[in-house]
Coordinates of C-alpha atoms in Angstrom, one line a residue:
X1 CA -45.8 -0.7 74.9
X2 CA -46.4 0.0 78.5
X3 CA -44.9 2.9 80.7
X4 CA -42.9 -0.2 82.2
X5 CA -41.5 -1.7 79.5
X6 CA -39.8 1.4 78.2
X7 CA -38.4 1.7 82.6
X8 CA -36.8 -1.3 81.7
X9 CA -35.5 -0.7 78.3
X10 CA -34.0 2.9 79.8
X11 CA -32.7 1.4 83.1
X12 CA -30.0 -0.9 80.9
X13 CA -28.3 3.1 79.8
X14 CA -26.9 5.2 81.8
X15 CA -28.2 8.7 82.6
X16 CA -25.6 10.4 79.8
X17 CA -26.6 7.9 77.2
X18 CA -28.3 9.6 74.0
X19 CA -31.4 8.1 71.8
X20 CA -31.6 10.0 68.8
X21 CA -32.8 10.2 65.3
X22 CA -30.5 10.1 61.7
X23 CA -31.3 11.6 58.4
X24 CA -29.3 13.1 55.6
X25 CA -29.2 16.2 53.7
X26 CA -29.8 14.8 49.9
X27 CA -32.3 12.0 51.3
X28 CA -34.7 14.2 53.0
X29 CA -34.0 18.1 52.0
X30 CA -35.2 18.7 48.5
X31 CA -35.2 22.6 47.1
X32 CA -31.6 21.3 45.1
X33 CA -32.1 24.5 43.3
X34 CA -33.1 26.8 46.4
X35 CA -31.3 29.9 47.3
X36 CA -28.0 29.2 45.5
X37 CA -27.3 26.0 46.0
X38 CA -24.9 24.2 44.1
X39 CA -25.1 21.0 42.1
X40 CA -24.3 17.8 43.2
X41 CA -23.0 14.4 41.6
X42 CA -26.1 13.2 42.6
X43 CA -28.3 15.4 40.4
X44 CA -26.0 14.7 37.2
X45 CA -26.2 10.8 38.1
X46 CA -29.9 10.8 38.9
X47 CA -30.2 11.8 34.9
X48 CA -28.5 8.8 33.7
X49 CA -31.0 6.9 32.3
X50 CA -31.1 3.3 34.5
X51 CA -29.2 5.2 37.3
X52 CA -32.2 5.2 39.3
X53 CA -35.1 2.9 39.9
X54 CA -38.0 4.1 38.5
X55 CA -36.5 7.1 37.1
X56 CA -36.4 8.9 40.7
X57 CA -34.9 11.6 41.7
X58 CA -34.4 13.9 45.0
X59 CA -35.6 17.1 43.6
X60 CA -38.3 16.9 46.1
X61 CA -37.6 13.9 48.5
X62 CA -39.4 15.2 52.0
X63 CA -39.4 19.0 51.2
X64 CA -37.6 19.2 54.5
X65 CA -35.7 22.2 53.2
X66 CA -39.1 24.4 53.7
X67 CA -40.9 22.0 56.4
X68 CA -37.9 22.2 58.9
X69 CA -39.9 23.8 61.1
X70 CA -42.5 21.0 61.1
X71 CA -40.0 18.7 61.6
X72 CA -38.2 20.1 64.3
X73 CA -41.8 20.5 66.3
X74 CA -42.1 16.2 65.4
X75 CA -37.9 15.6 66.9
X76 CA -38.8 17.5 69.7
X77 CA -42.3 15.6 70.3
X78 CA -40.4 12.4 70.1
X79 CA -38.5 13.2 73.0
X80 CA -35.0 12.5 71.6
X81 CA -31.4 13.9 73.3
X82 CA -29.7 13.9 69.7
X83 CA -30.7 14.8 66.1
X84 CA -27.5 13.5 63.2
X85 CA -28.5 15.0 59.9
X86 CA -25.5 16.5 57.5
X87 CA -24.6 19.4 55.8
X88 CA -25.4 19.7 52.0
X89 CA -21.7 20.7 50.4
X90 CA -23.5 22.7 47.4
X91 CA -25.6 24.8 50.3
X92 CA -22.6 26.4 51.6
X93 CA -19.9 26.5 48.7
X94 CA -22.2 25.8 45.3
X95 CA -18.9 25.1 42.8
X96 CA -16.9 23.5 46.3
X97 CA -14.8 26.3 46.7
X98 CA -14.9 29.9 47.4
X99 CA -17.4 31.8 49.8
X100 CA -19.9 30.5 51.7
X101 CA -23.3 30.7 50.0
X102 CA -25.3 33.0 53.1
X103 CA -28.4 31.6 52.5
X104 CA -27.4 27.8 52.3
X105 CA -25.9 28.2 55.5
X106 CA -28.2 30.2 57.2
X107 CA -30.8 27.2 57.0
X108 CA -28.3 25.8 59.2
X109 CA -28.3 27.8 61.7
X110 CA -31.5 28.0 61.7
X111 CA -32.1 24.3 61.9
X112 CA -29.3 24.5 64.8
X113 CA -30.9 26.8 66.4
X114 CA -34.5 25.3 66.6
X115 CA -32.4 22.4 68.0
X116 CA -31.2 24.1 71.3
X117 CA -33.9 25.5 71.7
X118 CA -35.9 22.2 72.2
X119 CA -33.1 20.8 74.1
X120 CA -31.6 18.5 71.5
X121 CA -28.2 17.9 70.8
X122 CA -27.6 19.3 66.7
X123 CA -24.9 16.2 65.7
X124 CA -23.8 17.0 61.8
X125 CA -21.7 15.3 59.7
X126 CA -20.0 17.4 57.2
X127 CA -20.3 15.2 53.8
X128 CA -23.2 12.8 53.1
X129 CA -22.0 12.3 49.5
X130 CA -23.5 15.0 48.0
X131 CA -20.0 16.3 46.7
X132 CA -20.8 19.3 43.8
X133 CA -20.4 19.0 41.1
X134 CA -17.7 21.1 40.3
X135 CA -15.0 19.4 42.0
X136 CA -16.4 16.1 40.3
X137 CA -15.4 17.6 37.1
X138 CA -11.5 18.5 38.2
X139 CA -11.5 14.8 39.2
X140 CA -13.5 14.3 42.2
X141 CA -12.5 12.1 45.3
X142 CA -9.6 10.3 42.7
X143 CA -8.2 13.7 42.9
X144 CA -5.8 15.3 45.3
X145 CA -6.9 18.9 45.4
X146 CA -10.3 17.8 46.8
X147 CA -8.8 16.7 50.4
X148 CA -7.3 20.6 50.2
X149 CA -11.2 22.2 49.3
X150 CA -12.7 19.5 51.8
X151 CA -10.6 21.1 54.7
X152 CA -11.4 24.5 53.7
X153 CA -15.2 23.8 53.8
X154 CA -14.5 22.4 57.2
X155 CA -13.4 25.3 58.3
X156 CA -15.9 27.7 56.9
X157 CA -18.8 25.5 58.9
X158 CA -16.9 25.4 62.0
X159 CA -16.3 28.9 62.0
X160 CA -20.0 29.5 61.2
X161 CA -21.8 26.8 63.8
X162 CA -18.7 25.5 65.8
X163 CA -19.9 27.9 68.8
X164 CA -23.3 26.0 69.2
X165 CA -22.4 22.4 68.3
X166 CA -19.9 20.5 69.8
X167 CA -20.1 17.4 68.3
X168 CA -18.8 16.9 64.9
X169 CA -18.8 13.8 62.1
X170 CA -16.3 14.4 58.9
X171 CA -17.7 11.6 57.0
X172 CA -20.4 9.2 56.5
X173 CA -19.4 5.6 55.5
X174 CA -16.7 6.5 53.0
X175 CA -15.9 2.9 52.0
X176 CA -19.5 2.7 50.2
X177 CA -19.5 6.0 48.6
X178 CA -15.9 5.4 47.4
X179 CA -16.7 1.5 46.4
X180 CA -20.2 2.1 45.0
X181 CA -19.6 5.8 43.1
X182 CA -15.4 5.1 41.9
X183 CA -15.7 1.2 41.4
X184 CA -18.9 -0.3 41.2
X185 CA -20.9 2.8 39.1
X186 CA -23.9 1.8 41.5
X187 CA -23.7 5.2 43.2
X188 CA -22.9 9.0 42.2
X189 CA -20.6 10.1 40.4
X190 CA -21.1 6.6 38.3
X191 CA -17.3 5.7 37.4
X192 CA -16.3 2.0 37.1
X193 CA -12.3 2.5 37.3
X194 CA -9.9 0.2 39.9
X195 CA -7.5 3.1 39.7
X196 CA -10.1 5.7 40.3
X197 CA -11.3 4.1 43.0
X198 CA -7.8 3.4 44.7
X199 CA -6.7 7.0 44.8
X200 CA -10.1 8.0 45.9
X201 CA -9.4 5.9 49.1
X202 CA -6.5 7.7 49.7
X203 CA -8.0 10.8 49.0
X204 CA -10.6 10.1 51.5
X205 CA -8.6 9.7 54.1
X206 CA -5.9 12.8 53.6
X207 CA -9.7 14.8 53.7
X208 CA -10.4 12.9 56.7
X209 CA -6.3 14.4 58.0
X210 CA -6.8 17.7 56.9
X211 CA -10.4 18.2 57.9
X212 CA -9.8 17.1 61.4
X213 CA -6.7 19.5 61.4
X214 CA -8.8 22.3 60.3
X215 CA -11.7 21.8 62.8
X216 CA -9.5 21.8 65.8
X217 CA -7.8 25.3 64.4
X218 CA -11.2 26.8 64.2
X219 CA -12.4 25.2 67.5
X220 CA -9.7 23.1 69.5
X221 CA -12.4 22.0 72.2
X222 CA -14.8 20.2 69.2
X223 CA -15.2 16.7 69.7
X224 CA -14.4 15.6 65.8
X225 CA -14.5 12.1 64.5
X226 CA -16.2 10.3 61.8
X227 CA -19.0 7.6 60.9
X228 CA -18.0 4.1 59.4
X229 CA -19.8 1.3 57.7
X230 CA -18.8 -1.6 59.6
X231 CA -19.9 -5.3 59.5
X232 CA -18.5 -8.3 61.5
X233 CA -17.0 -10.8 59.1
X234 CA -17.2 -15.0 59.8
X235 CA -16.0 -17.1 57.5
X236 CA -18.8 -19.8 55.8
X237 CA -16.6 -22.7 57.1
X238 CA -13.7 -23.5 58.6
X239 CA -11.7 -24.1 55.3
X240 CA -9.1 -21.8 54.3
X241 CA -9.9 -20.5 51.6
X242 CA -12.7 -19.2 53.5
X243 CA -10.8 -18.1 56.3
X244 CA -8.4 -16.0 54.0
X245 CA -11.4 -14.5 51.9
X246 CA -13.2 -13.6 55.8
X247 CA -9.5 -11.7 56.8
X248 CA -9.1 -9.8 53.4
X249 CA -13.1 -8.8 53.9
X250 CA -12.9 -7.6 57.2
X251 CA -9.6 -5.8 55.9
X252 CA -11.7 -4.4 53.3
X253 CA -14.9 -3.3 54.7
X254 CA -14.0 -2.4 58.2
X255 CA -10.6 -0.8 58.7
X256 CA -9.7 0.6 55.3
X257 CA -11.3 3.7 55.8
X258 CA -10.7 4.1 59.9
X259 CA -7.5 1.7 60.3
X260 CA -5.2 4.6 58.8
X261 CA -6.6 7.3 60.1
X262 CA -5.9 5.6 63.7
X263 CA -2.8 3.4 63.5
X264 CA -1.6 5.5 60.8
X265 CA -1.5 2.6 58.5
X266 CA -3.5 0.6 55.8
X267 CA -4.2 -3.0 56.8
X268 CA -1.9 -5.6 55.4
X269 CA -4.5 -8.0 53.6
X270 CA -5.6 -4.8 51.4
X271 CA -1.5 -3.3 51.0
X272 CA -0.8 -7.0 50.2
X273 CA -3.7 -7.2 47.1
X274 CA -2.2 -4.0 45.4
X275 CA 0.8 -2.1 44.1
X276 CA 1.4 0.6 46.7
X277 CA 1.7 2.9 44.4
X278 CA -1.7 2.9 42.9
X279 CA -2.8 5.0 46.1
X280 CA -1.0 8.1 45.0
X281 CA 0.4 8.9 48.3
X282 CA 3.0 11.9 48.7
X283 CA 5.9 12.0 51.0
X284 CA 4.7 12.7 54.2
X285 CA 1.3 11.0 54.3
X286 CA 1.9 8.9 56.3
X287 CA 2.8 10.8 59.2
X288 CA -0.2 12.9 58.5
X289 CA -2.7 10.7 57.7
X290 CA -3.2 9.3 61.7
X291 CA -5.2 11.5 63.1
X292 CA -6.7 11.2 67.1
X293 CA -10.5 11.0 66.4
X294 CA -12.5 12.2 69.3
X295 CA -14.8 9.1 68.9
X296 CA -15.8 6.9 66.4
X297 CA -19.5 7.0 64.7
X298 CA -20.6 3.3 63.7
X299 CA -23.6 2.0 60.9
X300 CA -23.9 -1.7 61.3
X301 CA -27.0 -3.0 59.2
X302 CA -25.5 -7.2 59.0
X303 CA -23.0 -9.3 59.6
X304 CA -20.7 -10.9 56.7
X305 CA -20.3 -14.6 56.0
X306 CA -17.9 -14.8 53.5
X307 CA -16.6 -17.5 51.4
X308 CA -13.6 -18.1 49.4
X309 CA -14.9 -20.2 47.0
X310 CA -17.5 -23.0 45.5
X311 CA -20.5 -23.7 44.5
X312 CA -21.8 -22.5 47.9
X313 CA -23.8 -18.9 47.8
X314 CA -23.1 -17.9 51.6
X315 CA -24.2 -14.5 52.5
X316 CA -22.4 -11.4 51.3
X317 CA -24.0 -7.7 50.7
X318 CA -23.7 -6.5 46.9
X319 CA -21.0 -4.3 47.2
X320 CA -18.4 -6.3 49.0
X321 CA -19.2 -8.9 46.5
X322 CA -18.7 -7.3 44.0
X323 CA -15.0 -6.2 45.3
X324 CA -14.1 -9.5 46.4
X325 CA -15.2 -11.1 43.2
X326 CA -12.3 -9.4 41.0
X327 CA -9.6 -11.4 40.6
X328 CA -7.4 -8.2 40.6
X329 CA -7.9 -7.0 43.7
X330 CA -8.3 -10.1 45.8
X331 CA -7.4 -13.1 44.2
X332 CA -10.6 -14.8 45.2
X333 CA -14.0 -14.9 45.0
X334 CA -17.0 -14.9 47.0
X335 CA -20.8 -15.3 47.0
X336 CA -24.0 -14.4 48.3
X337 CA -27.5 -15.5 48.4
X338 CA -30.7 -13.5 49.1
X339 CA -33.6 -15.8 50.5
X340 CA -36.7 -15.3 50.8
X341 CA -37.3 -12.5 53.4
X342 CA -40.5 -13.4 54.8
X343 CA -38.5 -16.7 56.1
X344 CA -38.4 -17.0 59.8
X345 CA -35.1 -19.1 59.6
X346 CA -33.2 -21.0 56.9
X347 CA -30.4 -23.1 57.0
X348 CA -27.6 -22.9 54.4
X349 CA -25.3 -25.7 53.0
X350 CA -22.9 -25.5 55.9
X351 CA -26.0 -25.2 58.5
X352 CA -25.7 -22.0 59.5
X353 CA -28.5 -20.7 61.3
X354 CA -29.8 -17.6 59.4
X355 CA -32.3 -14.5 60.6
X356 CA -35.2 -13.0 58.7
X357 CA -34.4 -10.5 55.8
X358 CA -35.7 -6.8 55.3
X359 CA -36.9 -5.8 52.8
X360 CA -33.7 -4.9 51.2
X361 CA -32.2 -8.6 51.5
X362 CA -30.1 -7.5 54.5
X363 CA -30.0 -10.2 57.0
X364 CA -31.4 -9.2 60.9
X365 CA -28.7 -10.3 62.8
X366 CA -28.3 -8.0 66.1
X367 CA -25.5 -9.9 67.4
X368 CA -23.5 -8.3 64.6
X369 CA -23.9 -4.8 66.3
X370 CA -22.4 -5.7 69.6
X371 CA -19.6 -7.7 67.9
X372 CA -19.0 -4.6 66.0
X373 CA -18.8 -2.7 68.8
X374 CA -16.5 -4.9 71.0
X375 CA -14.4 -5.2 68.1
X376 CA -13.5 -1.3 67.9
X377 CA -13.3 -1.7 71.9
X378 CA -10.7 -4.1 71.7
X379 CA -8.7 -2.4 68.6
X380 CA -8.5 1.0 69.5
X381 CA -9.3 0.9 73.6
X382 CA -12.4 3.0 75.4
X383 CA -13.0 5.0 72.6
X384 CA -16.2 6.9 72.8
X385 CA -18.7 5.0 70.1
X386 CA -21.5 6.7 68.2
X387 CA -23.8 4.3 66.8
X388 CA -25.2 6.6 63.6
X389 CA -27.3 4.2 62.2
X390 CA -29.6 1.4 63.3
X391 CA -32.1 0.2 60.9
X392 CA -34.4 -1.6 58.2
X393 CA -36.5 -1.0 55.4
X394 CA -40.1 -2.7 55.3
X395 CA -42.8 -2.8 52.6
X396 CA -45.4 -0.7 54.9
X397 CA -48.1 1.7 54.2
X398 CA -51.0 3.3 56.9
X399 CA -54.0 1.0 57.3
X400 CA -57.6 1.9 56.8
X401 CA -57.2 3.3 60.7
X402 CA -54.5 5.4 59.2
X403 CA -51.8 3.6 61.6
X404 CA -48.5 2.1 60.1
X405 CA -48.2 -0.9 61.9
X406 CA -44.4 -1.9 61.8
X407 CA -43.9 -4.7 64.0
X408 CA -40.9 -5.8 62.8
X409 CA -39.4 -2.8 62.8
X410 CA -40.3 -2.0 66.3
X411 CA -38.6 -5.5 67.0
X412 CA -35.7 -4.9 65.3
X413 CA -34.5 -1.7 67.1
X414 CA -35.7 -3.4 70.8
X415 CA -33.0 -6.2 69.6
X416 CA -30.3 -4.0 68.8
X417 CA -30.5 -2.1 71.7
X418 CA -30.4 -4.9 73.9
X419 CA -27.3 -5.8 71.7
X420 CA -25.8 -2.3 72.7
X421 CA -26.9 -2.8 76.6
X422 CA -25.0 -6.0 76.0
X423 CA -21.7 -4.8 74.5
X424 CA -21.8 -1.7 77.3
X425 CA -21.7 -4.4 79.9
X426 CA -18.9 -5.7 78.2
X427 CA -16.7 -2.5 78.3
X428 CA -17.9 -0.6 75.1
X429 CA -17.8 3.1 75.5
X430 CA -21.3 3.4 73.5
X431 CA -22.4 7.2 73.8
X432 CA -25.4 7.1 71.7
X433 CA -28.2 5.1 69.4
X434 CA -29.6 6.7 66.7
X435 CA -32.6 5.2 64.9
X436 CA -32.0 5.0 61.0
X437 CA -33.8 6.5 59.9
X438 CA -36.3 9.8 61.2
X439 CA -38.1 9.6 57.6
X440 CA -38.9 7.5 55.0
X441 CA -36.9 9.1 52.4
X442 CA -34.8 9.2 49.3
X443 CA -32.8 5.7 49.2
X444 CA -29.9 6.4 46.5
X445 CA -30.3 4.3 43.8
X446 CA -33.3 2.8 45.1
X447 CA -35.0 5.7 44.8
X448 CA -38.3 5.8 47.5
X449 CA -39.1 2.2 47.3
X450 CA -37.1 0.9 50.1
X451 CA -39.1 2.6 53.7
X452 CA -36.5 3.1 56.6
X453 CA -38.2 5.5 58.7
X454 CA -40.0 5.3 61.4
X455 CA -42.1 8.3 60.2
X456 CA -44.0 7.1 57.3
X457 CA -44.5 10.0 54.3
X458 CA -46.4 10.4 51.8
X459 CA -44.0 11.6 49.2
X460 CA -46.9 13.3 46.9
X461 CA -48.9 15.4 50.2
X462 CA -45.7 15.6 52.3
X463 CA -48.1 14.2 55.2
X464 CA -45.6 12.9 57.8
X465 CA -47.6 9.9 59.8
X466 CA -45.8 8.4 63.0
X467 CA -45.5 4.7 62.8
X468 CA -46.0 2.2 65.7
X469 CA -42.3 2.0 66.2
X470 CA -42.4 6.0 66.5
X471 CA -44.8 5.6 68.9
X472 CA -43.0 2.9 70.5
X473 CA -39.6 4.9 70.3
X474 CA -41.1 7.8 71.6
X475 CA -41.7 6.0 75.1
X476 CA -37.8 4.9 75.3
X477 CA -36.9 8.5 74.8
X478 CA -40.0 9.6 77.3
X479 CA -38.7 6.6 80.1
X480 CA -34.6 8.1 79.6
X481 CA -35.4 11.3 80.2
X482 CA -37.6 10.3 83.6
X483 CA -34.5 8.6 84.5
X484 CA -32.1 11.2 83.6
X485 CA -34.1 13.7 85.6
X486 CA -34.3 11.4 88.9
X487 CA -30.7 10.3 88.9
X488 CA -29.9 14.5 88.5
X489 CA -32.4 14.6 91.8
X490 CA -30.9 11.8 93.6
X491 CA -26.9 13.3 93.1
X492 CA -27.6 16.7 94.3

């Protein structure tokens, strides 16, 4: 990439705009046992044989609990404005509750820390789903109490870091850790219960209440919001069945989990599918549960073509599938297909133009970011928007010049940036771009097979090796923050 081609990439963003980097707590920090931390769901579900492919587990992962500073020296060369990680629960409260573990936290603080100093914005988000273990066994996320401990944890983290970062995420993607670990049994903490899974969504979003209430008492100038899974949803063809299966789904996936906590409601398709009752709710929810989020953080990985029904296998990711294939819940079914993703571009049986597939199945479509975008523009006005995560795994390793030549990776995030510059034009209030993700790292249930990252690793040296799209990335970040400087020059 030339010194030009990144000019041009940064002159579609204004001066403000951030590039940044995402990573997680459980996917990259290892040391579970380290200086009294807590266990989580995900230790007691890595242990169920099957749980995990390969028998994998995140004991290890990228050591980044005792590399940090490594790390933080590798952000700061890659010239980003933002850094989103989370906050391990079990560091700072080891049984959920009670006082804060000193040590957990002070890895924290020194992680924030190492991020002023370079000039990087530190951007946490509270719970990654690494919920301990100890409020699994009193019922988890189905149970009430655990909105009550989540707001108290808020609080303790706030009043420990709340004086150096300003920007704060509750959750991350709560509609896939509530569908995939109370439903599905795909994810920690491994139940397969519809009722489970119901009051869990309510729970959810009481934490969301209460932990947004809590962060403004400890620091009322905060900016506090949180980070949602969201997809846009087209229906396979124009019949109806298809049409109401592509309303329940966007329902489903996208505004479950923020819809309530901004219009103070749940959306109709999903209040319509079950008893109202099953959510557990308490008088005076309702009022409490709308909450005015500070911005909104957004994950968009593909769009959703969703079918009601036939012999037709249009695209739809495994978890909504599997939601909108129970007949209790929805009423309908739909499909999905997974071709083969070294395809340029297929057709399927209604002609619909389709893009290449990752590595995880997941269909490249960057339109489906700025529709995404433009769709929470239109709901909930200008917003400020957070996109989280933006990215794709590839089957990649270094070559014998010990590069990692990513191509496609690099391709992808140039498309979906020019799908952000897009939607800004359009009136999005888009404040950041975050790469998903820094590392290759622990993927959940898929263990380390799936490679995000645009930092390859070499999970048995720890060797961190910067990919082409690194490199590439790199000279964005380089070109904004030429750009930045000379606009600052030009105003005074």
């Amino acid at each position: 990439m030339t010194a030009s081609d990144a000019r041009e990439i940064a002159a579609h963003f204004p001066p403000g705009f951030l590039w940044g980097v995402s990573t997680s707590a459980y996917q990259i920090e290892g040391a579970l046992d380290a200086d009294g931390r807590g266990r989580s769901i995900w230790e007691t579900f890595a242990e169920r044989p099957g749980a995990i492919e390969r028998g994998e587990d995140a004991s290890v992962a990228c050591d980044h609990y005792h590399r940090y500073r490594e790390d933080l020296a590798l952000i700061r060369d890659l010239g980003v404005g933002s850094y989103r990680f989370s906050i391990a629960w079990p560091r700072i409260q080891p049984t959920g509750s009670g006082p804060v573990n000193r040590a957990g936290l002070a890895f924290y603080e020194r992680l924030v820390d190492g991020l002023l100093e370079a000039g990087i914005r530190p951007f946490p988000t509270l719970y990654h789903w690494d919920l301990p273990q100890a409020l699994e066994d009193k019922g988890g996320w189905a149970a009430r109490d655990t909105a009550a401990h989540f707001a108290d944890y808020t609080a303790l983290v706030m009043q420990a870091l709340g004086d150096r970062v300003a920007q704060w995420s509750l959750f991350n993607e709560p509609s896939i850790f509530t569908t995939r670990g109370y439903l599905l049994g795909r994810y920690a903490p491994g139940r397969q219960s519809l009722p489970d899974y119901l009051k869990a969504v309510h729970v959810v979003t009481m934490a969301h209440a209460d932990g947004f209430r809590a962060a403004k008492a400890v620091r009322p100038d905060a900016k506090v919001g949180s980070v949602f899974a969201m997809a846009p949803c087209e229906p396979a063809t124009d019949a109806p069945a298809d049409r109401a299966a592509t309303a329940y789904a966007d329902a489903v996936f996208n505004h479950l989990s923020a819809g309530p906590l901004m219009t103070g409601r749940y959306p109709q398709p999903f209040l319509d599918s079950i008893p109202l009752k099953a959510l557990a709710m308490l008088p005076g929810d309702t009022e409490r549960m709308r909450v005015p989020l500070d911005f909104i953080g957004v994950n968009t990985y593909y769009r959703l073509v969703v079918s009601g029904g036939g012999d037709s296998r249009p695209d739809l990711p495994y978890f909504l599938f599997d939601i909108l294939s129970d007949q209790r819940t929805t009423g309908g079914h739909a499909d999905f297909s997974r071709p083969d993703p070294t395809a340029v571009r297929i057709e399927n049986a209604f002609g619909r133009s389709e893009g290449k597939r990752t590595a995880m199945g997941w269909e490249i479509w960057p339109r489906a970011l700025h529709d995404v975008l433009l769709s929470i523009t239109g709901l909930y006005g200008p917003i400020p928007i957070e996109v989280c995560e933006s990215g794709c795994a590839f089957d990649e390793s270094p070559g014998d010049d010990g590069v990692v030549h990513d191509d496609a990776r690099r391709a992808y995030h140039a498309a979906h940036i020019a799908a952000v510059a897009d939607a800004m034009k359009a009136g999005a209030n888009v404040m950041s771009y975050h790469v998903w993700s820094l590392y290759d790292n622990f993927e959940w249930a898929s263990g380390y097979r799936p490679r995000f990252g645009i930092v390859h690793v070499d999970y048995v040296t720890q060797r961190r090796t910067l990919k082409d799209s690194a490199r590439w990335y790199r000279e964005v970040c380089h070109a904004a923050r030429l750009r930045a400087g000379a606009v600052s020059l030009a105003e005074r």
